[in-house]
PDB file of C-alpha atoms in Angstrom:
ATOM      1  CA  MET A1007     -51.174 -60.089 -16.116  1.00 53.00           C
ATOM      2  CA  VAL A1008     -49.838 -59.405 -13.122  1.00 53.00           C
ATOM      3  CA  ALA A1009     -50.201 -56.400 -11.434  1.00 54.00           C
ATOM      4  CA  ARG A1010     -47.482 -55.287  -9.682  1.00 54.00           C
ATOM      5  CA  ARG A1011     -48.120 -53.382  -7.002  1.00 53.00           C
ATOM      6  CA  ARG A1012     -45.305 -50.411  -6.159  1.00 50.00           C
ATOM      7  CA  ILE A1013     -43.534 -51.091  -2.646  1.00 50.00           C
ATOM      8  CA  GLU A1014     -42.319 -47.444  -1.276  1.00 49.00           C
ATOM      9  CA  ARG A1015     -40.628 -47.976   2.017  1.00 50.00           C
ATOM     10  CA  ILE A1016     -40.463 -44.820   4.110  1.00 50.00           C
ATOM     11  CA  GLY A1017     -37.680 -44.246   6.333  1.00 51.00           C
ATOM     12  CA  VAL A1018     -38.392 -45.337  10.037  1.00 49.00           C
ATOM     13  CA  GLY A1019     -37.732 -41.267  11.325  1.00 50.00           C
ATOM     14  CA  ALA A1020     -40.130 -39.687   8.366  1.00 48.00           C
ATOM     15  CA  LEU A1021     -42.668 -41.545   9.596  1.00 43.00           C
ATOM     16  CA  GLY A1022     -42.702 -40.746  13.008  1.00 47.00           C
ATOM     17  CA  VAL A1023     -42.321 -36.782  11.327  1.00 45.00           C
ATOM     18  CA  GLY A1024     -45.721 -37.968  10.176  1.00 49.00           C
ATOM     19  CA  LEU A1025     -47.239 -39.017  12.252  1.00 44.00           C
ATOM     20  CA  GLY A1026     -45.974 -36.958  16.009  1.00 49.00           C
ATOM     21  CA  VAL A1027     -47.252 -33.817  13.765  1.00 45.00           C
ATOM     22  CA  GLY A1028     -50.552 -35.880  12.102  1.00 50.00           C
ATOM     23  CA  ALA A1029     -51.596 -36.641  16.244  1.00 45.00           C
ATOM     24  CA  THR A1030     -50.625 -32.453  17.340  1.00 44.00           C
ATOM     25  CA  VAL A1031     -52.584 -31.332  14.759  1.00 43.00           C
ATOM     26  CA  GLY A1032     -55.219 -34.191  15.060  1.00 47.00           C
ATOM     27  CA  LEU A1033     -55.222 -33.007  19.152  1.00 41.00           C
ATOM     28  CA  LEU A1034     -55.547 -28.868  18.628  1.00 44.00           C
ATOM     29  CA  THR A1035     -58.288 -29.208  15.645  1.00 44.00           C
ATOM     30  CA  ALA A1036     -60.721 -31.960  17.874  1.00 48.00           C
ATOM     31  CA  GLY A1037     -63.032 -30.440  19.887  1.00 49.00           C
ATOM     32  CA  PRO A1038     -63.640 -30.306  24.134  1.00 50.00           C
ATOM     33  CA  GLY A1039     -62.915 -34.091  24.971  1.00 48.00           C
ATOM     34  CA  THR A1040     -62.360 -35.265  22.432  1.00 44.00           C
ATOM     35  CA  ALA A1041     -58.591 -36.223  20.921  1.00 44.00           C
ATOM     36  CA  SER A1042     -59.658 -37.584  17.048  1.00 41.00           C
ATOM     37  CA  PRO A1043     -57.089 -37.272  14.626  1.00 43.00           C
ATOM     38  CA  ARG A1044     -60.348 -38.318  12.701  1.00 44.00           C
ATOM     39  CA  SER A1045     -62.118 -35.226  13.023  1.00 38.00           C
ATOM     40  CA  ALA A1046     -59.970 -32.419  11.811  1.00 40.00           C
ATOM     41  CA  ARG A1047     -60.788 -29.007  11.459  1.00 42.00           C
ATOM     42  CA  SER A1048     -60.072 -25.768   9.382  1.00 41.00           C
ATOM     43  CA  THR A1049     -59.320 -23.078  11.367  1.00 39.00           C
ATOM     44  CA  THR A1050     -58.229 -19.851  10.862  1.00 42.00           C
ATOM     45  CA  SER A1051     -56.536 -17.354  13.685  1.00 39.00           C
ATOM     46  CA  SER A1052     -56.070 -13.525  13.344  1.00 43.00           C
ATOM     47  CA  VAL A1053     -53.412 -12.155  16.450  1.00 46.00           C
ATOM     48  CA  ALA A1054     -53.391  -8.331  17.146  1.00 52.00           C
ATOM     49  CA  THR A1055     -50.716  -6.748  15.280  1.00 52.00           C
ATOM     50  CA  THR A1056     -49.325  -3.095  16.872  1.00 55.00           C
ATOM     51  CA  THR A1057     -47.722  -0.739  14.542  1.00 58.00           C
ATOM     52  CA  VAL A1058     -44.819   1.188  15.884  1.00 56.00           C
ATOM     53  CA  PRO A1059     -43.470   4.214  13.978  1.00 59.00           C
ATOM     54  CA  SER A1060     -39.895   3.962  13.117  1.00 57.00           C
ATOM     55  CA  SER A1061     -37.520   6.221  14.470  1.00 61.00           C
ATOM     56  CA  PRO A1062     -36.701   9.004  11.791  1.00 67.00           C
ATOM     57  CA  ASN A1063     -32.854   8.127  10.362  1.00 71.00           C
ATOM     58  CA  THR A1064     -30.814   9.547  12.148  1.00 66.00           C
ATOM     59  CA  THR A1065     -26.712  10.029  12.108  1.00 68.00           C
ATOM     60  CA  THR A1066     -24.913  11.228  15.059  1.00 65.00           C
ATOM     61  CA  VAL A1067     -21.937  13.293  14.339  1.00 67.00           C
ATOM     62  CA  ALA A1068     -19.168  13.490  16.457  1.00 69.00           C
ATOM     63  CA  ALA A1069     -19.273  17.785  17.150  1.00 77.00           C
ATOM     64  CA  SER A1070     -15.939  19.482  16.934  1.00 92.00           C
ATOM     65  CA  ALA A1071     -14.284  21.809  19.762  1.00 95.00           C
ATOM     66  CA  PRO A1072     -14.028  25.559  17.781  1.00 97.00           C
ATOM     67  CA  THR A1073     -11.241  26.464  16.237  1.00 97.00           C
ATOM     68  CA  VAL A1074     -10.524  30.640  15.715  1.00 97.00           C
ATOM     69  CA  ILE A1075      -9.005  30.351  12.423  1.00 97.00           C
ATOM     70  CA  ASP A1076      -8.083  34.303  12.760  1.00 98.00           C
ATOM     71  CA  PHE A1077      -7.816  36.685  15.318  1.00 98.00           C
ATOM     72  CA  TYR A1078      -6.441  40.414  15.258  1.00 98.00           C
ATOM     73  CA  ALA A1079      -6.445  43.892  15.963  1.00 98.00           C
ATOM     74  CA  SER A1080      -6.255  46.714  14.143  1.00 97.00           C
ATOM     75  CA  PRO A1081      -4.317  48.767  14.295  1.00 97.00           C
ATOM     76  CA  THR A1082      -1.866  46.691  17.092  1.00 97.00           C
ATOM     77  CA  SER A1083      -0.571  49.895  18.415  1.00 97.00           C
ATOM     78  CA  ALA A1084      -2.791  53.243  18.633  1.00 97.00           C
ATOM     79  CA  VAL A1085      -1.148  56.409  19.161  1.00 97.00           C
ATOM     80  CA  CYS A1086      -3.715  58.451  21.624  1.00 96.00           C
ATOM     81  CA  ALA A1087      -2.537  62.999  19.911  1.00 93.00           C
ATOM     82  CA  ARG A1088      -3.090  64.879  23.438  1.00 86.00           C
ATOM     83  CA  ASP A1089      -5.904  64.838  25.470  1.00 89.00           C
ATOM     84  CA  GLN A1090      -6.411  62.841  24.345  1.00 93.00           C
ATOM     85  CA  GLN A1091      -9.180  59.969  26.382  1.00 96.00           C
ATOM     86  CA  GLN A1092      -9.368  56.821  24.547  1.00 97.00           C
ATOM     87  CA  VAL A1093      -8.626  55.556  20.882  1.00 97.00           C
ATOM     88  CA  ARG A1094     -10.299  52.649  18.603  1.00 97.00           C
ATOM     89  CA  VAL A1095      -8.385  49.427  18.355  1.00 97.00           C
ATOM     90  CA  VAL A1096     -11.147  47.230  16.186  1.00 98.00           C
ATOM     91  CA  LEU A1097     -10.811  43.526  17.054  1.00 98.00           C
ATOM     92  CA  VAL A1098     -11.417  41.071  13.309  1.00 98.00           C
ATOM     93  CA  TRP A1099     -12.187  37.196  13.529  1.00 98.00           C
ATOM     94  CA  SER A1100     -13.285  34.280  12.265  1.00 98.00           C
ATOM     95  CA  THR A1101     -13.999  30.868  13.778  1.00 98.00           C
ATOM     96  CA  ARG A1102     -14.345  26.957  12.871  1.00 97.00           C
ATOM     97  CA  ASP A1103     -17.306  25.226  15.056  1.00 97.00           C
ATOM     98  CA  ALA A1104     -18.087  28.146  17.282  1.00 97.00           C
ATOM     99  CA  ALA A1105     -22.001  29.110  18.392  1.00 97.00           C
ATOM    100  CA  SER A1106     -20.393  32.090  20.383  1.00 98.00           C
ATOM    101  CA  VAL A1107     -17.008  33.880  20.898  1.00 98.00           C
ATOM    102  CA  SER A1108     -16.171  36.886  23.956  1.00 98.00           C
ATOM    103  CA  LEU A1109     -13.788  39.207  24.078  1.00 98.00           C
ATOM    104  CA  GLU A1110     -11.309  39.576  27.594  1.00 97.00           C
ATOM    105  CA  ALA A1111      -8.655  41.699  28.524  1.00 94.00           C
ATOM    106  CA  ALA A1112      -7.768  42.256  31.799  1.00 88.00           C
ATOM    107  CA  GLY A1113      -9.180  39.610  33.286  1.00 81.00           C
ATOM    108  CA  GLY A1114     -12.665  41.046  32.003  1.00 94.00           C
ATOM    109  CA  THR A1115     -15.063  40.940  28.956  1.00 96.00           C
ATOM    110  CA  LEU A1116     -15.074  43.359  26.837  1.00 95.00           C
ATOM    111  CA  ALA A1117     -18.098  41.870  24.383  1.00 96.00           C
ATOM    112  CA  ASP A1118     -19.864  38.295  25.303  1.00 96.00           C
ATOM    113  CA  ALA A1119     -22.378  36.440  22.685  1.00 96.00           C
ATOM    114  CA  GLN A1120     -20.629  37.921  19.851  1.00 98.00           C
ATOM    115  CA  PRO A1121     -21.238  36.077  16.383  1.00 98.00           C
ATOM    116  CA  PRO A1122     -18.479  33.027  15.608  1.00 98.00           C
ATOM    117  CA  THR A1123     -17.340  35.567  12.833  1.00 98.00           C
ATOM    118  CA  GLY A1124     -16.677  39.418  13.020  1.00 98.00           C
ATOM    119  CA  THR A1125     -15.647  42.806  14.037  1.00 98.00           C
ATOM    120  CA  TYR A1126     -16.022  44.648  17.464  1.00 98.00           C
ATOM    121  CA  PRO A1127     -14.287  48.042  18.422  1.00 98.00           C
ATOM    122  CA  VAL A1128     -12.417  47.997  21.501  1.00 96.00           C
ATOM    123  CA  PRO A1129     -12.272  51.934  23.304  1.00 95.00           C
ATOM    124  CA  PHE A1130      -8.836  51.629  25.185  1.00 95.00           C
ATOM    125  CA  ASP A1131      -8.503  54.639  27.939  1.00 95.00           C
ATOM    126  CA  CYS A1132      -4.898  56.744  26.369  1.00 97.00           C
ATOM    127  CA  PRO A1133      -1.714  56.639  29.167  1.00 96.00           C
ATOM    128  CA  ALA A1134       0.051  59.627  29.435  1.00 94.00           C
ATOM    129  CA  ALA A1135       2.519  61.106  27.739  1.00 94.00           C
ATOM    130  CA  GLY A1136       5.478  59.633  27.188  1.00 94.00           C
ATOM    131  CA  VAL A1137       3.491  56.369  28.495  1.00 95.00           C
ATOM    132  CA  THR A1138       2.694  53.641  26.172  1.00 96.00           C
ATOM    133  CA  THR A1139       0.400  50.483  27.522  1.00 97.00           C
ATOM    134  CA  ARG A1140       0.140  46.720  26.249  1.00 97.00           C
ATOM    135  CA  GLN A1141      -3.677  45.198  26.638  1.00 95.00           C
ATOM    136  CA  GLU A1142      -3.529  41.190  25.811  1.00 97.00           C
ATOM    137  CA  VAL A1143      -6.579  40.307  24.347  1.00 97.00           C
ATOM    138  CA  THR A1144      -8.272  36.938  23.879  1.00 97.00           C
ATOM    139  CA  LEU A1145     -10.848  35.610  21.576  1.00 98.00           C
ATOM    140  CA  ILE A1146     -13.459  32.843  23.412  1.00 97.00           C
ATOM    141  CA  ALA A1147     -15.078  30.457  20.353  1.00 98.00           C
ATOM    142  CA  THR A1148     -17.323  28.413  22.574  1.00 97.00           C
ATOM    143  CA  GLY A1149     -19.420  25.687  20.920  1.00 97.00           C
ATOM    144  CA  GLN A1150     -18.763  22.394  22.094  1.00 96.00           C
ATOM    145  CA  GLY A1151     -16.724  23.363  24.733  1.00 95.00           C
ATOM    146  CA  THR A1152     -14.539  26.348  24.994  1.00 96.00           C
ATOM    147  CA  THR A1153     -11.294  27.591  22.916  1.00 96.00           C
ATOM    148  CA  PRO A1154      -9.249  31.040  23.710  1.00 96.00           C
ATOM    149  CA  SER A1155      -7.214  32.571  20.882  1.00 96.00           C
ATOM    150  CA  THR A1156      -3.449  33.049  21.732  1.00 96.00           C
ATOM    151  CA  PRO A1157      -3.924  37.282  23.416  1.00 97.00           C
ATOM    152  CA  ILE A1158      -2.663  39.195  21.250  1.00 97.00           C
ATOM    153  CA  ALA A1159      -0.845  41.896  22.556  1.00 97.00           C
ATOM    154  CA  VAL A1160      -2.086  45.306  21.487  1.00 97.00           C
ATOM    155  CA  ALA A1161      -0.501  49.072  22.064  1.00 98.00           C
ATOM    156  CA  ILE A1162      -1.711  51.428  23.209  1.00 97.00           C
ATOM    157  CA  THR A1163       1.147  55.098  23.034  1.00 97.00           C
ATOM    158  CA  THR A1164       0.355  58.664  23.395  1.00 95.00           C
ATOM    159  CA  PRO A1165       4.018  60.784  22.961  1.00 93.00           C
ATOM    160  CA  SER A1166       5.485  62.896  24.920  1.00 90.00           C
ATOM    161  CA  SER A1167       4.823  67.250  23.605  1.00 77.00           C
ATOM    162  CA  ASN A1168       7.067  68.472  20.694  1.00 64.00           C
ATOM    163  CA  GLY A1169       6.967  71.575  21.806  1.00 47.00           C
ATOM    164  CA  ASN A1170       4.542  72.819  18.925  1.00 46.00           C
ATOM    165  CA  GLY A1171       1.406  71.101  22.081  1.00 43.00           C
ATOM    166  CA  HIS A1172       0.442  69.261  19.899  1.00 45.00           C
ATOM    167  CA  GLY A1173       1.959  65.167  19.761  1.00 43.00           C
ATOM    168  CA  PRO A1174       1.390  62.487  16.411  1.00 45.00           C
ATOM    169  CA  HIS A1175      -2.158  62.095  15.630  1.00 46.00           C
ATOM    170  CA  ASP A1176      -3.088  58.645  13.776  1.00 46.00           C
ATOM    171  CA  GLY A1177      -5.649  60.132  12.532  1.00 45.00           C
ATOM    172  CA  SER A1178      -8.388  57.604  14.632  1.00 46.00           C
ATOM    173  CA  GLY A1179      -9.085  60.639  17.041  1.00 46.00           C
ATOM    174  CA  ASP A1180      -9.916  63.575  18.119  1.00 44.00           C
ATOM    175  CA  THR A1181      -7.992  66.724  16.386  1.00 41.00           C
ATOM    176  CA  SER A1182      -8.122  69.752  18.171  1.00 40.00           C
ATOM    177  CA  GLY A1183      -5.194  70.828  20.034  1.00 40.00           C
TER     178      GLY A1183
END
């Protein structure tokens, strides 16, 4: 019997790539001065690596401007007794996204660097008998920017004498006559 040999055909493109790779490997692995593809060597190379620590996972959230949730005076109309020099009005507030607040009236600062939610007693001067004065008070919330409140009005009244030498009294001041 005649043995048949199996002949496989290799495409020209595959043959070219194989020869090109073999020649390149032979040149790179041959010693200096030789270009023999027969002297192939196995080489191992090491590459120095530098590990850079990754930054921590961070999420950037745009902070909101502060918001005044509530702001009022208690009482909103204070009555001074006769000969009383000052009457106290308590300002009450709450905010959101504020780091601090300040309280302003008549272009001046009543209190600065107050907490985002709180109360503050403000002494207002009593006017002359029979006179009512009004003060507009504004809360300024500070955080990512500033937000002023709508001004609130506080009325301070000293009534006229009523014949007995004593004016009306709201319980917040001096009771001596």
